[in-house]
Short mmCIF file of C-alpha atoms in Angstrom, two decimals:
data_model
loop_
_atom_site.label_atom_id
_atom_site.label_comp_id
_atom_site.label_asym_id
_atom_site.label_seq_id
_atom_site.Cartn_x
_atom_site.Cartn_y
_atom_site.Cartn_z
CA MET A 1 19.12 15.11 44.84
CA SER A 2 19.66 12.30 47.34
CA ALA A 3 16.88 10.44 49.07
CA ALA A 4 17.08 13.03 51.82
CA GLY A 5 16.28 15.80 49.34
CA LEU A 6 19.75 17.29 49.37
CA ALA A 7 21.76 18.81 46.58
CA ILE A 8 25.18 17.19 46.75
CA GLU A 9 28.10 18.02 44.49
CA PRO A 10 31.00 16.05 45.94
CA GLY A 11 33.24 16.72 42.96
CA ARG A 12 32.94 20.52 42.82
CA ASP A 13 36.47 21.66 43.71
CA VAL A 14 36.68 19.03 46.47
CA ALA A 15 38.89 15.98 45.97
CA THR A 16 37.15 13.56 48.32
CA GLY A 17 34.41 12.00 46.24
CA LEU A 18 33.78 8.50 47.62
CA ASP A 19 32.79 5.17 46.12
CA LEU A 20 31.26 3.25 49.01
CA PRO A 21 29.83 -0.22 48.36
CA GLN A 22 26.19 -0.18 49.45
CA PRO A 23 24.03 -1.09 51.32
CA TYR A 24 25.59 -1.07 54.79
CA LEU A 25 25.66 -3.04 57.99
CA LEU A 26 26.21 -0.51 60.82
CA PHE A 27 28.76 -1.62 63.40
CA LEU A 28 28.24 -0.20 66.90
CA GLY A 29 31.11 -1.91 68.70
CA ASP A 30 30.61 -2.00 72.46
CA THR A 31 29.40 1.60 72.66
CA THR A 32 27.55 2.81 75.74
CA GLU A 33 27.57 6.57 75.02
CA PRO A 34 24.89 7.58 72.46
CA GLY A 35 26.89 10.64 71.46
CA TYR A 36 29.68 8.40 70.17
CA ALA A 37 27.31 6.48 67.86
CA LYS A 38 26.53 9.55 65.76
CA THR A 39 27.80 7.98 62.53
CA ALA A 40 25.33 5.11 62.85
CA PHE A 41 22.49 7.45 63.77
CA GLY A 42 23.35 9.84 60.96
CA LEU A 43 23.27 7.11 58.31
CA ARG A 44 20.07 5.65 59.75
CA ASP A 45 18.34 9.03 59.68
CA TRP A 46 19.69 10.49 56.43
CA ALA A 47 20.44 7.42 54.31
CA PRO A 48 18.00 4.76 55.57
CA GLU A 49 17.72 3.17 52.15
CA ARG A 50 21.42 2.26 52.40
CA CYS A 51 21.22 0.51 55.80
CA VAL A 52 20.16 -3.13 56.22
CA GLY A 53 20.82 -3.53 59.94
CA GLU A 54 23.15 -3.13 62.90
CA PHE A 55 25.80 -5.31 64.53
CA ALA A 56 26.93 -4.71 68.11
CA LEU A 57 29.22 -6.47 70.56
CA PRO A 58 28.19 -7.77 73.99
CA GLY A 59 28.15 -4.87 76.44
CA ALA A 60 26.86 -2.31 73.95
CA THR A 61 23.88 -0.37 75.24
CA VAL A 62 23.33 1.86 72.22
CA GLY A 63 21.18 0.77 69.28
CA THR A 64 19.74 2.31 66.14
CA GLY A 65 16.51 0.32 66.11
CA LEU A 66 17.52 -1.39 62.87
CA PRO A 67 17.42 -5.20 62.61
CA LYS A 68 20.20 -6.92 64.55
CA LEU A 69 22.24 -8.95 62.10
CA THR A 70 25.53 -10.80 62.10
CA PRO A 71 27.87 -10.06 59.21
CA ILE A 72 26.90 -13.35 57.54
CA GLU A 73 23.19 -12.57 57.91
CA ALA A 74 23.71 -9.04 56.59
CA LYS A 75 25.60 -10.34 53.56
CA ARG A 76 22.74 -12.73 52.81
CA GLN A 77 20.37 -9.74 52.90
CA GLY A 78 22.42 -7.84 50.38
CA ALA A 79 24.85 -5.79 52.49
CA GLN A 80 28.08 -4.93 50.71
CA SER A 81 29.96 -3.08 53.47
CA MET A 82 30.16 -2.87 57.23
CA VAL A 83 30.46 0.75 58.32
CA ILE A 84 32.03 1.54 61.68
CA GLY A 85 29.16 3.60 63.07
CA VAL A 86 31.10 4.97 66.02
CA ALA A 87 33.00 8.24 66.38
CA ASN A 88 34.52 7.97 69.84
CA SER A 89 36.92 10.38 71.49
CA GLY A 90 40.22 10.18 69.63
CA GLY A 91 38.83 7.92 66.90
CA ALA A 92 40.47 4.79 68.32
CA ILE A 93 39.69 1.23 67.22
CA PRO A 94 39.85 -0.95 70.37
CA LYS A 95 41.39 -4.41 70.27
CA THR A 96 38.01 -5.80 71.33
CA TRP A 97 36.58 -4.82 67.93
CA ARG A 98 39.11 -6.69 65.82
CA PRO A 99 37.38 -10.11 65.83
CA ALA A 100 34.18 -8.42 64.59
CA LEU A 101 36.05 -6.66 61.78
CA GLU A 102 37.69 -9.93 60.79
CA ALA A 103 34.31 -11.68 60.85
CA ALA A 104 32.91 -9.05 58.49
CA VAL A 105 35.81 -9.55 56.08
CA ARG A 106 35.32 -13.33 56.13
CA ALA A 107 31.60 -12.79 55.46
CA GLY A 108 32.49 -10.85 52.31
CA LEU A 109 31.79 -7.32 53.58
CA HIS A 110 34.04 -4.39 52.75
CA ILE A 111 34.94 -2.26 55.80
CA VAL A 112 34.28 1.49 55.83
CA SER A 113 35.90 3.47 58.63
CA GLY A 114 35.94 7.08 59.69
CA MET A 115 38.21 6.47 62.68
CA HIS A 116 41.61 8.08 63.22
CA ASN A 117 43.17 4.62 63.63
CA ARG A 118 43.79 3.19 60.17
CA LEU A 119 42.36 -0.19 59.21
CA TYR A 120 45.56 -1.11 57.39
CA ASP A 121 47.50 -0.62 60.62
CA LEU A 122 45.50 -3.28 62.48
CA PRO A 123 47.59 -6.45 62.75
CA GLY A 124 46.63 -8.99 60.13
CA LEU A 125 43.51 -7.22 58.83
CA ALA A 126 45.01 -6.04 55.55
CA VAL A 127 46.34 -9.52 54.78
CA LEU A 128 42.96 -11.07 55.56
CA ALA A 129 41.20 -8.48 53.40
CA ALA A 130 43.52 -9.20 50.47
CA GLU A 131 42.87 -12.92 50.80
CA HIS A 132 39.09 -12.30 50.54
CA ASN A 133 39.31 -9.54 47.90
CA ILE A 134 37.87 -7.03 50.38
CA ARG A 135 38.42 -3.26 50.40
CA LEU A 136 39.40 -1.39 53.56
CA ILE A 137 38.03 2.11 52.97
CA GLU A 138 39.20 5.13 54.98
CA VAL A 139 36.82 8.10 55.00
CA ARG A 140 39.00 10.26 57.23
CA ASP A 141 41.67 10.89 54.60
CA PRO A 142 41.82 14.58 53.59
CA PRO A 143 42.77 15.65 50.06
CA LEU A 144 46.44 15.99 49.21
CA ASP A 145 48.12 19.37 48.70
CA LEU A 146 45.65 21.44 50.70
CA PRO A 147 46.34 25.19 50.53
CA VAL A 148 47.11 27.57 53.35
CA ALA A 149 44.15 29.93 53.81
CA ASN A 150 44.40 33.25 52.00
CA GLY A 151 41.41 35.01 53.56
CA ARG A 152 40.20 36.28 50.20
CA LYS A 153 36.49 37.12 50.12
CA ARG A 154 34.65 34.60 47.93
CA SER A 155 31.44 34.96 45.94
CA GLY A 156 28.28 33.10 46.91
CA ARG A 157 26.52 32.76 50.26
CA ARG A 158 27.58 30.64 53.24
CA LEU A 159 25.97 29.40 56.42
CA LEU A 160 27.92 27.53 59.11
CA THR A 161 26.46 25.59 62.01
CA VAL A 162 28.34 26.14 65.28
CA GLY A 163 27.71 24.73 68.73
CA THR A 164 28.02 24.96 72.48
CA ASP A 165 29.54 21.45 72.46
CA CYS A 166 30.20 18.39 70.30
CA ALA A 167 27.60 15.86 69.09
CA LEU A 168 24.46 17.92 69.65
CA GLY A 169 23.07 18.64 66.19
CA LYS A 170 25.38 20.66 63.94
CA LYS A 171 25.32 18.07 61.16
CA TYR A 172 21.56 17.45 61.40
CA THR A 173 20.92 21.19 61.40
CA ALA A 174 23.06 21.76 58.31
CA LEU A 175 21.44 18.85 56.48
CA THR A 176 17.96 20.11 57.37
CA VAL A 177 18.68 23.70 56.34
CA ALA A 178 20.13 22.56 53.00
CA ARG A 179 17.10 20.35 52.39
CA GLU A 180 14.63 23.12 53.27
CA LEU A 181 16.39 25.63 51.04
CA ASN A 182 16.36 23.14 48.16
CA ALA A 183 12.63 22.56 48.76
CA ARG A 184 12.05 26.28 48.24
CA GLY A 185 13.90 26.21 44.96
CA ILE A 186 17.04 27.81 46.43
CA ASN A 187 20.37 26.62 45.04
CA ALA A 188 21.97 25.17 48.20
CA THR A 189 24.58 22.48 48.83
CA PHE A 190 25.41 20.64 52.04
CA ARG A 191 29.16 20.68 52.72
CA ALA A 192 30.36 17.80 54.88
CA THR A 193 33.29 18.25 57.27
CA GLY A 194 33.15 15.03 59.30
CA GLN A 195 33.13 11.34 58.51
CA THR A 196 29.37 10.87 58.92
CA GLY A 197 28.46 13.82 56.74
CA ILE A 198 30.93 12.66 54.11
CA MET A 199 29.33 9.20 54.07
CA ILE A 200 25.89 10.77 53.69
CA ALA A 201 26.84 13.31 51.00
CA GLY A 202 29.41 11.23 49.17
CA GLY A 203 32.15 13.82 49.50
CA GLY A 204 33.66 16.50 51.70
CA ILE A 205 36.75 17.12 53.80
CA PRO A 206 37.33 15.48 57.22
CA MET A 207 38.42 18.63 59.00
CA ASP A 208 39.72 16.95 62.15
CA ALA A 209 42.22 14.96 60.05
CA VAL A 210 43.73 18.04 58.39
CA ILE A 211 47.11 19.36 59.56
CA ALA A 212 46.40 22.47 61.62
CA ASP A 213 48.22 24.93 59.35
CA PHE A 214 46.00 23.91 56.41
CA ALA A 215 42.64 23.61 58.19
CA ALA A 216 41.31 27.07 57.34
CA GLY A 217 42.54 26.57 53.78
CA ALA A 218 40.61 23.30 53.63
CA ALA A 219 37.47 25.16 54.68
CA GLU A 220 38.07 27.66 51.86
CA LEU A 221 38.48 24.78 49.39
CA LEU A 222 35.28 23.17 50.64
CA SER A 223 33.21 26.28 49.90
CA PRO A 224 34.80 27.94 46.85
CA ASP A 225 33.56 30.83 44.75
CA ALA A 226 29.95 30.28 43.69
CA PRO A 227 27.11 32.14 41.95
CA PRO A 228 25.68 35.01 44.02
CA ASP A 229 22.45 33.12 44.77
CA HIS A 230 24.14 29.85 45.76
CA TRP A 231 24.24 28.78 49.43
CA ASP A 232 26.90 26.49 50.86
CA VAL A 233 25.51 25.08 54.11
CA ILE A 234 28.59 23.95 56.01
CA GLU A 235 28.60 21.32 58.73
CA GLY A 236 30.28 22.64 61.86
CA GLN A 237 32.68 20.73 64.10
CA GLY A 238 33.47 20.94 67.78
CA SER A 239 33.00 24.17 69.68
CA LEU A 240 35.08 27.28 70.26
CA PHE A 241 34.72 26.49 73.98
CA HIS A 242 35.80 22.84 73.77
CA PRO A 243 39.10 22.15 75.59
CA ALA A 244 40.20 19.66 72.91
CA TYR A 245 38.41 20.59 69.67
CA ALA A 246 38.27 24.39 69.62
CA GLY A 247 40.98 24.47 66.96
CA VAL A 248 38.91 22.77 64.26
CA ALA A 249 35.92 24.99 65.10
CA LEU A 250 38.00 28.15 64.68
CA ALA A 251 39.56 26.97 61.42
CA LEU A 252 36.10 26.29 60.00
CA LEU A 253 34.85 29.67 61.17
CA HIS A 254 37.73 31.58 59.57
CA GLY A 255 37.94 29.50 56.38
CA SER A 256 34.21 29.29 55.75
CA GLN A 257 33.74 33.05 56.04
CA PRO A 258 30.07 32.46 56.89
CA ASP A 259 27.55 35.17 56.24
CA LEU A 260 25.30 33.46 58.78
CA ILE A 261 25.74 31.09 61.68
CA ILE A 262 23.19 28.92 63.43
CA VAL A 263 24.09 28.07 67.02
CA CYS A 264 23.29 24.49 68.07
CA HIS A 265 22.59 23.58 71.68
CA GLU A 266 21.13 20.75 73.74
CA PRO A 267 18.98 21.99 76.65
CA GLY A 268 19.92 20.29 79.88
CA ARG A 269 23.47 19.44 78.88
CA THR A 270 25.69 21.02 81.50
CA ALA A 271 29.06 19.28 81.02
CA THR A 272 31.20 19.09 77.89
CA LEU A 273 31.03 15.68 76.23
CA GLY A 274 34.08 13.67 77.25
CA HIS A 275 35.33 16.49 79.51
CA PRO A 276 32.96 16.64 82.50
CA ALA A 277 35.09 19.18 84.38
CA TYR A 278 34.24 21.79 81.74
CA ALA A 279 30.81 23.42 81.79
CA VAL A 280 28.87 23.95 78.58
CA PRO A 281 28.71 27.69 77.76
CA ASP A 282 25.37 29.41 77.36
CA ILE A 283 23.90 30.30 74.00
CA GLU A 284 24.60 34.03 74.30
CA GLN A 285 28.29 33.41 75.01
CA THR A 286 28.49 31.12 72.02
CA ILE A 287 26.87 33.63 69.70
CA ALA A 288 29.10 36.45 70.91
CA LEU A 289 32.40 34.56 70.59
CA ASN A 290 31.59 33.17 67.15
CA ILE A 291 30.61 36.62 65.91
CA GLN A 292 33.74 38.19 67.39
CA LEU A 293 36.15 35.66 65.88
CA GLY A 294 34.22 35.13 62.65
CA ALA A 295 34.28 38.86 61.92
CA ARG A 296 38.00 38.55 61.27
CA THR A 297 37.32 37.06 57.81
CA ASN A 298 33.72 38.23 57.31
CA PRO A 299 32.90 41.51 59.08
CA HIS A 300 29.23 41.08 58.14
CA ILE A 301 28.73 37.74 59.92
CA ARG A 302 25.37 37.43 61.71
CA CYS A 303 23.50 34.85 63.77
CA ALA A 304 20.43 33.59 61.89
CA GLY A 305 18.99 31.58 64.76
CA VAL A 306 19.38 28.81 67.30
CA SER A 307 18.91 25.09 66.78
CA LEU A 308 17.83 23.15 69.85
CA ASN A 309 18.26 19.40 70.21
CA THR A 310 15.10 18.60 72.18
CA SER A 311 15.26 14.81 71.72
CA ALA A 312 15.16 14.31 75.50
CA LEU A 313 11.96 16.36 75.86
CA SER A 314 8.34 15.53 75.21
CA SER A 315 6.55 17.33 72.37
CA GLU A 316 4.87 19.68 74.85
CA GLU A 317 8.11 20.40 76.72
CA ALA A 318 9.94 21.03 73.45
CA GLU A 319 7.26 23.42 72.24
CA ARG A 320 7.43 25.42 75.47
CA MET A 321 11.23 25.47 75.40
CA ILE A 322 11.36 26.67 71.79
CA ALA A 323 8.80 29.41 72.47
CA PHE A 324 10.60 30.52 75.64
CA GLU A 325 14.02 30.69 73.97
CA THR A 326 12.59 32.52 70.96
CA ASP A 327 11.21 35.24 73.22
CA ARG A 328 14.30 35.35 75.43
CA LEU A 329 16.89 35.53 72.63
CA GLY A 330 14.89 37.52 70.09
CA LEU A 331 16.02 35.08 67.40
CA PRO A 332 14.34 32.26 65.47
CA VAL A 333 14.66 29.05 67.51
CA ALA A 334 13.73 25.60 66.23
CA ASP A 335 14.43 21.91 66.56
CA PRO A 336 15.15 20.92 62.94
CA LEU A 337 13.98 17.35 63.47
CA ARG A 338 10.62 18.50 64.86
CA GLY A 339 10.19 21.01 62.03
CA GLY A 340 6.93 22.92 61.94
CA ALA A 341 6.39 26.67 62.13
CA PRO A 342 9.61 27.38 64.12
CA LEU A 343 11.74 25.83 61.38
CA THR A 344 9.80 27.76 58.73
CA ARG A 345 10.55 31.00 60.57
CA MET A 346 14.23 30.11 60.76
CA ILE A 347 14.47 29.48 57.02
CA ASP A 348 12.55 32.73 56.41
CA ALA A 349 15.12 34.55 58.54
CA ILE A 350 18.00 33.03 56.58
CA LEU A 351 16.56 34.18 53.28
CA ALA A 352 15.55 37.58 54.63
CA ARG A 353 19.24 38.37 55.15
CA GLU A 354 20.13 38.04 51.50
#
């Protein structure tokens, strides 16, 4: 078990076990969109014991609430690595970040990145790192020799989180469900599919870095045959409705062969993140399309409930929203981070479908 109460088995049939020097300084760059700082938020919330502080550039408006430290100050407080805590559109490392990365190397901090741009491709950074005996660690490297999906039905139980959009709670929902199942004595493992989840769990497959022909096969590899009572709780990516990232969502849906899905949604979000011309679909549409397409590899796929990200609402507003949507949809609805009776009912519904 990790500090978050999760069962993690990064080595079980998955080749991306990680050795990350800890603790971390979280680098926020010059980020102004909270949704792009999800790596920093995820580590703060699910691995707080590994985080000593944050480091941001002038112009950044997003913060984690952790102590603000320079790389030198963080090193003095025991930090071993600086983690790029940003997952922006396209995974690009701007030129404006390079002085901060170089400062971290000079301070003696290893660099951990989940970006699509490779640290070793940044001019001069690899040479500087070698001079200071510093590691440049890429999290977004998938395993070699991934298989093409075969569609064979696998033993064990699987739950996949899906969404109406990106960056609205699929990872947090999967982590919470895995933790709650473990707390009930159920054999459940969180399966990470993105850089933040991989950093939290210590292993997984970065699905958006896998060549398209092998993506469904990677999802099969991530959740292999297991005992009949074992649950793989798989972190979803993207959305079937997303104009850029629908492909990774579909590959996960087909390769995971989920018995159950939980649909994640943020009330009040009307436009797709990064693509404002595209409206966010409603929950019913999202359930229907995931069931339709997921039935191709698991005809018995069902929706176990809806996860609402109510972080923008007060406690009273969230309670009313959850109650309203529960009645309207006829499904368990909960905000995993708020917990309480709604989350208990959702976990009950998951187990009732065994």
